[in-house]
Amino acid sequence: MSKRKISIEDIARQAGVSHSTVSRALRDSPLISAKVREEIKKLAQEMNYVPNAIAQSLQNQRTYTVGVVVTSIADPFFGELVEGIEQVAKQAGLNLLLSASHGDFEQEIAAIENFHYRRVDGILIADSRISKHYTQQLTPFTVPTVLINIDTEDKDDIFHSVAIDDRLGGSLAVEHLIKLGHNAIGYLGVGDGSKAEQQRLEGYKMALNQAGLPQNPDWVAIFHRDQETINDIDIGKKMLSQLVAAGVTGIFCYNDMVAVGALLACKELGISVPQDLSLVGFDNIALASYITPPLTTVSQRMSEMGEVAMTMLLDLFQGKTVENQILSPFLVKRASSATVIVRKNSAISV
Amino acid sequence: MSKRKISIEDIARQAGVSHSTVSRALRDSPLISAKVREEIKKLAQEMNYVPNAIAQSLQNQRTYTVGVVVTSIADPFFGELVEGIEQVAKQAGLNLLLSASHGDFEQEIAAIENFHYRRVDGILIADSRISKHYTQQLTPFTVPTVLINIDTEDKDDIFHSVAIDDRLGGSLAVEHLIKLGHNAIGYLGVGDGSKAEQQRLEGYKMALNQAGLPQNPDWVAIFHRDQETINDIDIGKKMLSQLVAAGVTGIFCYNDMVAVGALLACKELGISVPQDLSLVGFDNIALASYITPPLTTVSQRMSEMGEVAMTMLLDLFQGKTVENQILSPFLVKRASSATVIVRKNSAISV
DNA sequence: CTGTTAGCGCGTTCAT
DNA sequence: ATGAACGCGCTAACAG
């Protein structure tokens, strides 16, 4: 903003009218003769007038901006989410202020306070790093806020939320394996203590129960975190063997990265997927469809999630009462899962 | 902003001073006695005062906000870029206004005008959809702007840029194959008419020249676009066979997706990589490291690109003169490329 | 229909 | 060291 832009007063002077006449003309006020309105609009055009949103915001008490906090922008997962958010925001004439928290609680709080400072009209938060802290730290919050995929325990009147039905997702994965004839089905988890993992595991158990299939503690392998420095792929790699040793023929993995890790471990161990072992992931990341074999997985459609969350925010702006949403994931069948091949001899060789 | 937040006047009234005293106290003005300064700060804290960035901006003529236009947020490529941008922006106390153009020229212009309207301090554009149009449409632009990976032809005084050295990238890929003993090296391109492709091809030729290796028109396969509806993977799939038929033992692919397509075609044709054929990609997308075999590729480090671009913008804010940057890519060696195996008989079988 | 005035919240000069 | 007054650019209430 080195050169100050021209204002409505500049064009008022030029037109020989008052600045409020210009303001009205530009806003298509009915209180203006059609003639001067067109004249002024033309003049504004000629003078390259660009209205000042800052001044308008100060007056309107509305910034037409929403703040978005995600863990990481580089994560394709959140990328899709933001894409969905952006799409409906743009359509509604709203702008996005984006901030990454990198899973750090401090940074997340800082981002939210910054949004507050900038007087955003609403806030979207997609980050699992939070919990009850919210209730304390963010109490003085009057800005409409929608939490995405976050365990929202209380404060239902202030915080709204949209989340995925992880239990359903787990069930879908396991039911799929059951249909394929598996009856020794394992679960491979990362042990991050998240509600998501807890519920996917629940879905796993539920599906087994419902099918009357046996359950075995040895079939559930959840990584024990001593240090935070391990990634999901390596978890999958490490944990696979013990499940195989326990005799499972199909495994539901907490997410796709874990499944990819398991797949890599299979290759090293000479276990062929899906002939010897079926794998099902969760998330449907892009990688899932390109890897060999392509991964059967539960898909979340993050962009839809973003759209729903942003739409919810729009409803809140209009004073509507909104209900927390739980989105249903769905199964994407690919080549990493197949019907069980019964072979008495080769089974021993594993 | 349903409930109006408290202002400096509110806390001035409470403290029994004028609002300008409060303003000064909060900004650590030396014109204030240390005592009242602390008192007022404490009071502000108690009253949950949050300064109004909008009002400040109107006064300062500075929004501490930069606008970012990318083709797609969901694209991991741009995700990384934005992550880099965001990181240095945050550190400098700047905010990001994000917008996606989806490769649509209209949307891109609209985004930029919107940024203009919102009085951003600077703009970053990462989208290839543009060209000379800029010179015309965006002439009245006084906002510091940095173009990322865009052919910036003229207007060097207004637009600044950071881009990758595609020619060097092409050379690196081909030199690598040469070192491995290949002497019939092909290029597989998408034919999108971009400067990037043109320069990567140039790098390919340059490397061959420099090594004194033969060149053959049949070794360069560039897809001819009749319709826009084909993706890079399918291009790679389609074009591979003709290069193989031409007798190449190594192929430099325009990007990783093309290389992945080529790889899939190899699997179908029974060509084993890297034993029969070496493949090198470009971009180093996440997928490249997970596919089988992992892909040798030229890496761009988009996050660095974002950091550099944002840093350049910061320099511009400080009135420094900046130079357009060209970043050097580097080779990432993986299992899709290997030394040539000379075998007289099997060579015929291809 | 149009002009005058006030105020959104804040920073800053000009007095004192 | 502090208060009064003005302006950033715009919208809206109030006069005419």
mmCIF file with all atom_site columns, C-alpha atoms in Angstrom, chain A residues 1-6 48-58 60-65 71-76 78-80 82-83 86-87 90 93-102 107 111 113-121 140 142-144 233 257 260 264 267 286-287 290-292, chain B residues 1-6 48-58 60-65 71-76 78-80 82-83 86-87 90 93-102 107 111 113-121 140 142-144 233 257 260 264 267 286-287 290-292:
data_model
loop_
_atom_site.group_PDB
_atom_site.id
_atom_site.type_symbol
_atom_site.label_atom_id
_atom_site.label_alt_id
_atom_site.label_comp_id
_atom_site.label_asym_id
_atom_site.label_entity_id
_atom_site.label_seq_id
_atom_site.pdbx_PDB_ins_code
_atom_site.Cartn_x
_atom_site.Cartn_y
_atom_site.Cartn_z
_atom_site.occupancy
_atom_site.B_iso_or_equiv
_atom_site.pdbx_formal_charge
_atom_site.auth_seq_id
_atom_site.auth_comp_id
_atom_site.auth_asym_id
_atom_site.auth_atom_id
_atom_site.pdbx_PDB_model_num
ATOM 1   C CA . MET A 1 1   ? 0.000   0.000   0.000   1.00 0.00 ? 1   MET A CA 1
ATOM 2   C CA . SER A 1 2   ? 2.733   2.408   -0.873  1.00 0.00 ? 2   SER A CA 1
ATOM 3   C CA . LYS A 1 3   ? 0.560   4.653   -2.953  1.00 0.00 ? 3   LYS A CA 1
ATOM 4   C CA . ARG A 1 4   ? -2.675  5.333   -1.217  1.00 0.00 ? 4   ARG A CA 1
ATOM 5   C CA . LYS A 1 5   ? -5.557  4.161   -3.292  1.00 0.00 ? 5   LYS A CA 1
ATOM 6   C CA . ILE A 1 6   ? -8.357  6.453   -4.265  1.00 0.00 ? 6   ILE A CA 1
ATOM 7   C CA . ASN A 1 48  ? -9.758  2.386   -10.924 1.00 0.00 ? 48  ASN A CA 1
ATOM 8   C CA . TYR A 1 49  ? -11.559 2.560   -7.658  1.00 0.00 ? 49  TYR A CA 1
ATOM 9   C CA . VAL A 1 50  ? -11.240 -0.472  -5.415  1.00 0.00 ? 50  VAL A CA 1
ATOM 10  C CA . PRO A 1 51  ? -13.328 -0.332  -2.263  1.00 0.00 ? 51  PRO A CA 1
ATOM 11  C CA . ASN A 1 52  ? -11.478 -0.745  1.002   1.00 0.00 ? 52  ASN A CA 1
ATOM 12  C CA . ALA A 1 53  ? -12.579 -3.888  2.776   1.00 0.00 ? 53  ALA A CA 1
ATOM 13  C CA . ILE A 1 54  ? -10.808 -2.822  5.938   1.00 0.00 ? 54  ILE A CA 1
ATOM 14  C CA . ALA A 1 55  ? -12.840 0.331   6.299   1.00 0.00 ? 55  ALA A CA 1
ATOM 15  C CA . GLN A 1 56  ? -15.991 -1.549  5.474   1.00 0.00 ? 56  GLN A CA 1
ATOM 16  C CA . SER A 1 57  ? -15.223 -4.168  8.084   1.00 0.00 ? 57  SER A CA 1
ATOM 17  C CA . LEU A 1 58  ? -14.660 -1.561  10.740  1.00 0.00 ? 58  LEU A CA 1
ATOM 18  C CA . ASN A 1 60  ? -19.984 -3.385  9.412   1.00 0.00 ? 60  ASN A CA 1
ATOM 19  C CA . GLN A 1 61  ? -18.443 -5.304  12.267  1.00 0.00 ? 61  GLN A CA 1
ATOM 20  C CA . ARG A 1 62  ? -18.031 -8.101  9.774   1.00 0.00 ? 62  ARG A CA 1
ATOM 21  C CA . THR A 1 63  ? -14.831 -9.221  8.085   1.00 0.00 ? 63  THR A CA 1
ATOM 22  C CA . TYR A 1 64  ? -16.203 -11.898 5.806   1.00 0.00 ? 64  TYR A CA 1
ATOM 23  C CA . THR A 1 65  ? -13.239 -13.948 6.796   1.00 0.00 ? 65  THR A CA 1
ATOM 24  C CA . THR A 1 71  ? -2.238  -29.606 11.881  1.00 0.00 ? 71  THR A CA 1
ATOM 25  C CA . SER A 1 72  ? -0.251  -29.432 8.689   1.00 0.00 ? 72  SER A CA 1
ATOM 26  C CA . ILE A 1 73  ? -1.002  -27.922 5.343   1.00 0.00 ? 73  ILE A CA 1
ATOM 27  C CA . ALA A 1 74  ? 1.397   -30.219 3.551   1.00 0.00 ? 74  ALA A CA 1
ATOM 28  C CA . ASP A 1 75  ? -0.548  -33.253 4.696   1.00 0.00 ? 75  ASP A CA 1
ATOM 29  C CA . PRO A 1 76  ? -2.696  -34.229 1.699   1.00 0.00 ? 76  PRO A CA 1
ATOM 30  C CA . PHE A 1 78  ? -5.792  -31.633 5.396   1.00 0.00 ? 78  PHE A CA 1
ATOM 31  C CA . GLY A 1 79  ? -5.167  -30.346 1.928   1.00 0.00 ? 79  GLY A CA 1
ATOM 32  C CA . GLU A 1 80  ? -8.323  -32.020 0.757   1.00 0.00 ? 80  GLU A CA 1
ATOM 33  C CA . VAL A 1 82  ? -9.122  -27.162 3.157   1.00 0.00 ? 82  VAL A CA 1
ATOM 34  C CA . GLU A 1 83  ? -10.020 -27.537 -0.494  1.00 0.00 ? 83  GLU A CA 1
ATOM 35  C CA . GLU A 1 86  ? -12.377 -23.115 0.427   1.00 0.00 ? 86  GLU A CA 1
ATOM 36  C CA . GLN A 1 87  ? -14.827 -24.133 -2.211  1.00 0.00 ? 87  GLN A CA 1
ATOM 37  C CA . LYS A 1 90  ? -15.532 -18.800 -1.956  1.00 0.00 ? 90  LYS A CA 1
ATOM 38  C CA . GLY A 1 93  ? -17.949 -14.677 -0.662  1.00 0.00 ? 93  GLY A CA 1
ATOM 39  C CA . LEU A 1 94  ? -15.879 -15.516 2.369   1.00 0.00 ? 94  LEU A CA 1
ATOM 40  C CA . ASN A 1 95  ? -12.132 -15.537 2.694   1.00 0.00 ? 95  ASN A CA 1
ATOM 41  C CA . LEU A 1 96  ? -9.874  -18.025 4.385   1.00 0.00 ? 96  LEU A CA 1
ATOM 42  C CA . LEU A 1 97  ? -7.181  -17.188 6.872   1.00 0.00 ? 97  LEU A CA 1
ATOM 43  C CA . LEU A 1 98  ? -5.033  -20.296 7.120   1.00 0.00 ? 98  LEU A CA 1
ATOM 44  C CA . SER A 1 99  ? -2.788  -21.396 9.918   1.00 0.00 ? 99  SER A CA 1
ATOM 45  C CA . ALA A 1 100 ? -0.890  -24.582 10.731  1.00 0.00 ? 100 ALA A CA 1
ATOM 46  C CA . SER A 1 101 ? -0.413  -25.779 14.264  1.00 0.00 ? 101 SER A CA 1
ATOM 47  C CA . HIS A 1 102 ? 1.915   -28.699 13.597  1.00 0.00 ? 102 HIS A CA 1
ATOM 48  C CA . GLN A 1 107 ? 0.696   -22.781 18.254  1.00 0.00 ? 107 GLN A CA 1
ATOM 49  C CA . ALA A 1 111 ? -3.526  -19.150 15.923  1.00 0.00 ? 111 ALA A CA 1
ATOM 50  C CA . GLU A 1 113 ? -6.054  -15.825 19.434  1.00 0.00 ? 113 GLU A CA 1
ATOM 51  C CA . ASN A 1 114 ? -4.706  -14.299 16.279  1.00 0.00 ? 114 ASN A CA 1
ATOM 52  C CA . PHE A 1 115 ? -7.993  -14.997 14.520  1.00 0.00 ? 115 PHE A CA 1
ATOM 53  C CA . HIS A 1 116 ? -9.729  -13.392 17.404  1.00 0.00 ? 116 HIS A CA 1
ATOM 54  C CA . TYR A 1 117 ? -7.488  -10.364 17.091  1.00 0.00 ? 117 TYR A CA 1
ATOM 55  C CA . ARG A 1 118 ? -8.252  -10.130 13.398  1.00 0.00 ? 118 ARG A CA 1
ATOM 56  C CA . ARG A 1 119 ? -11.957 -10.350 14.077  1.00 0.00 ? 119 ARG A CA 1
ATOM 57  C CA . VAL A 1 120 ? -12.759 -13.301 11.870  1.00 0.00 ? 120 VAL A CA 1
ATOM 58  C CA . ASP A 1 121 ? -16.437 -14.119 11.550  1.00 0.00 ? 121 ASP A CA 1
ATOM 59  C CA . PRO A 1 140 ? -14.176 -16.069 26.292  1.00 0.00 ? 140 PRO A CA 1
ATOM 60  C CA . THR A 1 142 ? -18.016 -15.839 21.159  1.00 0.00 ? 142 THR A CA 1
ATOM 61  C CA . VAL A 1 143 ? -16.990 -16.548 17.589  1.00 0.00 ? 143 VAL A CA 1
ATOM 62  C CA . PRO A 1 144 ? -18.914 -19.343 15.892  1.00 0.00 ? 144 PRO A CA 1
ATOM 63  C CA . ILE A 1 233 ? 4.630   -46.913 8.159   1.00 0.00 ? 233 ILE A CA 1
ATOM 64  C CA . MET A 1 257 ? 0.049   -45.684 6.130   1.00 0.00 ? 257 MET A CA 1
ATOM 65  C CA . VAL A 1 260 ? 1.400   -49.750 3.623   1.00 0.00 ? 260 VAL A CA 1
ATOM 66  C CA . LEU A 1 264 ? 6.114   -53.725 2.899   1.00 0.00 ? 264 LEU A CA 1
ATOM 67  C CA . LYS A 1 267 ? 7.071   -58.387 0.880   1.00 0.00 ? 267 LYS A CA 1
ATOM 68  C CA . ALA A 1 286 ? -3.833  -41.176 -2.906  1.00 0.00 ? 286 ALA A CA 1
ATOM 69  C CA . LEU A 1 287 ? -1.035  -43.615 -2.339  1.00 0.00 ? 287 LEU A CA 1
ATOM 70  C CA . TYR A 1 290 ? -1.144  -46.679 -6.663  1.00 0.00 ? 290 TYR A CA 1
ATOM 71  C CA . ILE A 1 291 ? 0.650   -49.099 -4.450  1.00 0.00 ? 291 ILE A CA 1
ATOM 72  C CA . THR A 1 292 ? 0.961   -52.746 -5.451  1.00 0.00 ? 292 THR A CA 1
ATOM 73  C CA . MET B 1 1   ? -18.813 -10.520 16.337  1.00 0.00 ? 1   MET B CA 1
ATOM 74  C CA . SER B 1 2   ? -22.212 -10.635 17.938  1.00 0.00 ? 2   SER B CA 1
ATOM 75  C CA . LYS B 1 3   ? -21.158 -9.058  21.202  1.00 0.00 ? 3   LYS B CA 1
ATOM 76  C CA . ARG B 1 4   ? -19.003 -6.069  20.577  1.00 0.00 ? 4   ARG B CA 1
ATOM 77  C CA . LYS B 1 5   ? -15.656 -6.506  22.155  1.00 0.00 ? 5   LYS B CA 1
ATOM 78  C CA . ILE B 1 6   ? -14.247 -4.023  24.590  1.00 0.00 ? 6   ILE B CA 1
ATOM 79  C CA . ASN B 1 48  ? -9.958  -9.535  28.366  1.00 0.00 ? 48  ASN B CA 1
ATOM 80  C CA . TYR B 1 49  ? -9.030  -6.838  25.941  1.00 0.00 ? 49  TYR B CA 1
ATOM 81  C CA . VAL B 1 50  ? -8.149  -7.980  22.443  1.00 0.00 ? 50  VAL B CA 1
ATOM 82  C CA . PRO B 1 51  ? -6.909  -5.213  20.163  1.00 0.00 ? 51  PRO B CA 1
ATOM 83  C CA . ASN B 1 52  ? -8.801  -4.765  16.936  1.00 0.00 ? 52  ASN B CA 1
ATOM 84  C CA . ALA B 1 53  ? -6.566  -5.509  13.984  1.00 0.00 ? 53  ALA B CA 1
ATOM 85  C CA . ILE B 1 54  ? -9.098  -4.023  11.600  1.00 0.00 ? 54  ILE B CA 1
ATOM 86  C CA . ALA B 1 55  ? -9.007  -0.624  13.211  1.00 0.00 ? 55  ALA B CA 1
ATOM 87  C CA . GLN B 1 56  ? -5.249  -0.787  13.424  1.00 0.00 ? 56  GLN B CA 1
ATOM 88  C CA . SER B 1 57  ? -4.988  -1.645  9.771   1.00 0.00 ? 57  SER B CA 1
ATOM 89  C CA . LEU B 1 58  ? -7.156  1.254   8.788   1.00 0.00 ? 58  LEU B CA 1
ATOM 90  C CA . ASN B 1 60  ? -1.510  1.908   9.764   1.00 0.00 ? 60  ASN B CA 1
ATOM 91  C CA . GLN B 1 61  ? -2.314  1.302   6.148   1.00 0.00 ? 61  GLN B CA 1
ATOM 92  C CA . ARG B 1 62  ? -0.915  -2.133  6.741   1.00 0.00 ? 62  ARG B CA 1
ATOM 93  C CA . THR B 1 63  ? -2.815  -5.388  7.120   1.00 0.00 ? 63  THR B CA 1
ATOM 94  C CA . TYR B 1 64  ? 0.050   -7.744  7.869   1.00 0.00 ? 64  TYR B CA 1
ATOM 95  C CA . THR B 1 65  ? -1.616  -10.145 5.516   1.00 0.00 ? 65  THR B CA 1
ATOM 96  C CA . THR B 1 71  ? -3.983  -23.952 -8.478  1.00 0.00 ? 71  THR B CA 1
ATOM 97  C CA . SER B 1 72  ? -5.276  -26.465 -5.994  1.00 0.00 ? 72  SER B CA 1
ATOM 98  C CA . ILE B 1 73  ? -4.882  -26.766 -2.274  1.00 0.00 ? 73  ILE B CA 1
ATOM 99  C CA . ALA B 1 74  ? -5.506  -30.484 -2.316  1.00 0.00 ? 74  ALA B CA 1
ATOM 100 C CA . ASP B 1 75  ? -2.509  -31.047 -4.555  1.00 0.00 ? 75  ASP B CA 1
ATOM 101 C CA . PRO B 1 76  ? 0.252   -32.205 -2.198  1.00 0.00 ? 76  PRO B CA 1
ATOM 102 C CA . PHE B 1 78  ? 1.039   -26.939 -3.529  1.00 0.00 ? 78  PHE B CA 1
ATOM 103 C CA . GLY B 1 79  ? 0.388   -28.128 -0.035  1.00 0.00 ? 79  GLY B CA 1
ATOM 104 C CA . GLU B 1 80  ? 4.099   -28.333 0.576   1.00 0.00 ? 80  GLU B CA 1
ATOM 105 C CA . VAL B 1 82  ? 1.992   -23.311 1.173   1.00 0.00 ? 82  VAL B CA 1
ATOM 106 C CA . GLU B 1 83  ? 3.502   -24.998 4.205   1.00 0.00 ? 83  GLU B CA 1
ATOM 107 C CA . GLU B 1 86  ? 3.166   -20.274 6.045   1.00 0.00 ? 86  GLU B CA 1
ATOM 108 C CA . GLN B 1 87  ? 6.173   -21.120 8.131   1.00 0.00 ? 87  GLN B CA 1
ATOM 109 C CA . LYS B 1 90  ? 4.079   -16.904 10.768  1.00 0.00 ? 90  LYS B CA 1
ATOM 110 C CA . GLY B 1 93  ? 3.912   -12.148 12.155  1.00 0.00 ? 93  GLY B CA 1
ATOM 111 C CA . LEU B 1 94  ? 2.088   -12.202 8.855   1.00 0.00 ? 94  LEU B CA 1
ATOM 112 C CA . ASN B 1 95  ? -1.147  -13.927 8.008   1.00 0.00 ? 95  ASN B CA 1
ATOM 113 C CA . LEU B 1 96  ? -2.090  -15.919 4.961   1.00 0.00 ? 96  LEU B CA 1
ATOM 114 C CA . LEU B 1 97  ? -5.187  -15.394 2.881   1.00 0.00 ? 97  LEU B CA 1
ATOM 115 C CA . LEU B 1 98  ? -5.523  -18.503 0.757   1.00 0.00 ? 98  LEU B CA 1
ATOM 116 C CA . SER B 1 99  ? -7.306  -18.953 -2.529  1.00 0.00 ? 99  SER B CA 1
ATOM 117 C CA . ALA B 1 100 ? -7.468  -21.705 -5.135  1.00 0.00 ? 100 ALA B CA 1
ATOM 118 C CA . SER B 1 101 ? -7.805  -20.959 -8.811  1.00 0.00 ? 101 SER B CA 1
ATOM 119 C CA . HIS B 1 102 ? -8.258  -24.507 -10.107 1.00 0.00 ? 102 HIS B CA 1
ATOM 120 C CA . GLN B 1 107 ? -10.838 -17.366 -10.823 1.00 0.00 ? 107 GLN B CA 1
ATOM 121 C CA . ALA B 1 111 ? -8.684  -13.939 -6.343  1.00 0.00 ? 111 ALA B CA 1
ATOM 122 C CA . GLU B 1 113 ? -8.705  -8.548  -7.203  1.00 0.00 ? 113 GLU B CA 1
ATOM 123 C CA . ASN B 1 114 ? -10.144 -9.781  -3.969  1.00 0.00 ? 114 ASN B CA 1
ATOM 124 C CA . PHE B 1 115 ? -6.736  -9.531  -2.340  1.00 0.00 ? 115 PHE B CA 1
ATOM 125 C CA . HIS B 1 116 ? -6.480  -6.063  -3.690  1.00 0.00 ? 116 HIS B CA 1
ATOM 126 C CA . TYR B 1 117 ? -9.844  -5.231  -2.208  1.00 0.00 ? 117 TYR B CA 1
ATOM 127 C CA . ARG B 1 118 ? -8.760  -6.587  1.150   1.00 0.00 ? 118 ARG B CA 1
ATOM 128 C CA . ARG B 1 119 ? -5.595  -4.537  1.035   1.00 0.00 ? 119 ARG B CA 1
ATOM 129 C CA . VAL B 1 120 ? -3.107  -7.339  1.497   1.00 0.00 ? 120 VAL B CA 1
ATOM 130 C CA . ASP B 1 121 ? 0.487   -6.235  1.905   1.00 0.00 ? 121 ASP B CA 1
ATOM 131 C CA . PRO B 1 140 ? -2.721  -1.155  -11.903 1.00 0.00 ? 140 PRO B CA 1
ATOM 132 C CA . THR B 1 142 ? 1.204   -1.729  -6.877  1.00 0.00 ? 142 THR B CA 1
ATOM 133 C CA . VAL B 1 143 ? 1.250   -4.569  -4.374  1.00 0.00 ? 143 VAL B CA 1
ATOM 134 C CA . PRO B 1 144 ? 4.543   -6.426  -4.088  1.00 0.00 ? 144 PRO B CA 1
ATOM 135 C CA . ILE B 1 233 ? -0.440  -41.622 -15.393 1.00 0.00 ? 233 ILE B CA 1
ATOM 136 C CA . MET B 1 257 ? 3.092   -39.469 -12.334 1.00 0.00 ? 257 MET B CA 1
ATOM 137 C CA . VAL B 1 260 ? 4.390   -44.258 -12.447 1.00 0.00 ? 260 VAL B CA 1
ATOM 138 C CA . LEU B 1 264 ? 2.531   -49.791 -14.602 1.00 0.00 ? 264 LEU B CA 1
ATOM 139 C CA . LYS B 1 267 ? 4.384   -54.525 -15.370 1.00 0.00 ? 267 LYS B CA 1
ATOM 140 C CA . ALA B 1 286 ? 5.361   -38.931 -1.758  1.00 0.00 ? 286 ALA B CA 1
ATOM 141 C CA . LEU B 1 287 ? 4.167   -41.763 -3.921  1.00 0.00 ? 287 LEU B CA 1
ATOM 142 C CA . TYR B 1 290 ? 6.425   -46.039 -1.788  1.00 0.00 ? 290 TYR B CA 1
ATOM 143 C CA . ILE B 1 291 ? 5.829   -47.531 -5.165  1.00 0.00 ? 291 ILE B CA 1
ATOM 144 C CA . THR B 1 292 ? 7.576   -50.736 -6.202  1.00 0.00 ? 292 THR B CA 1
#
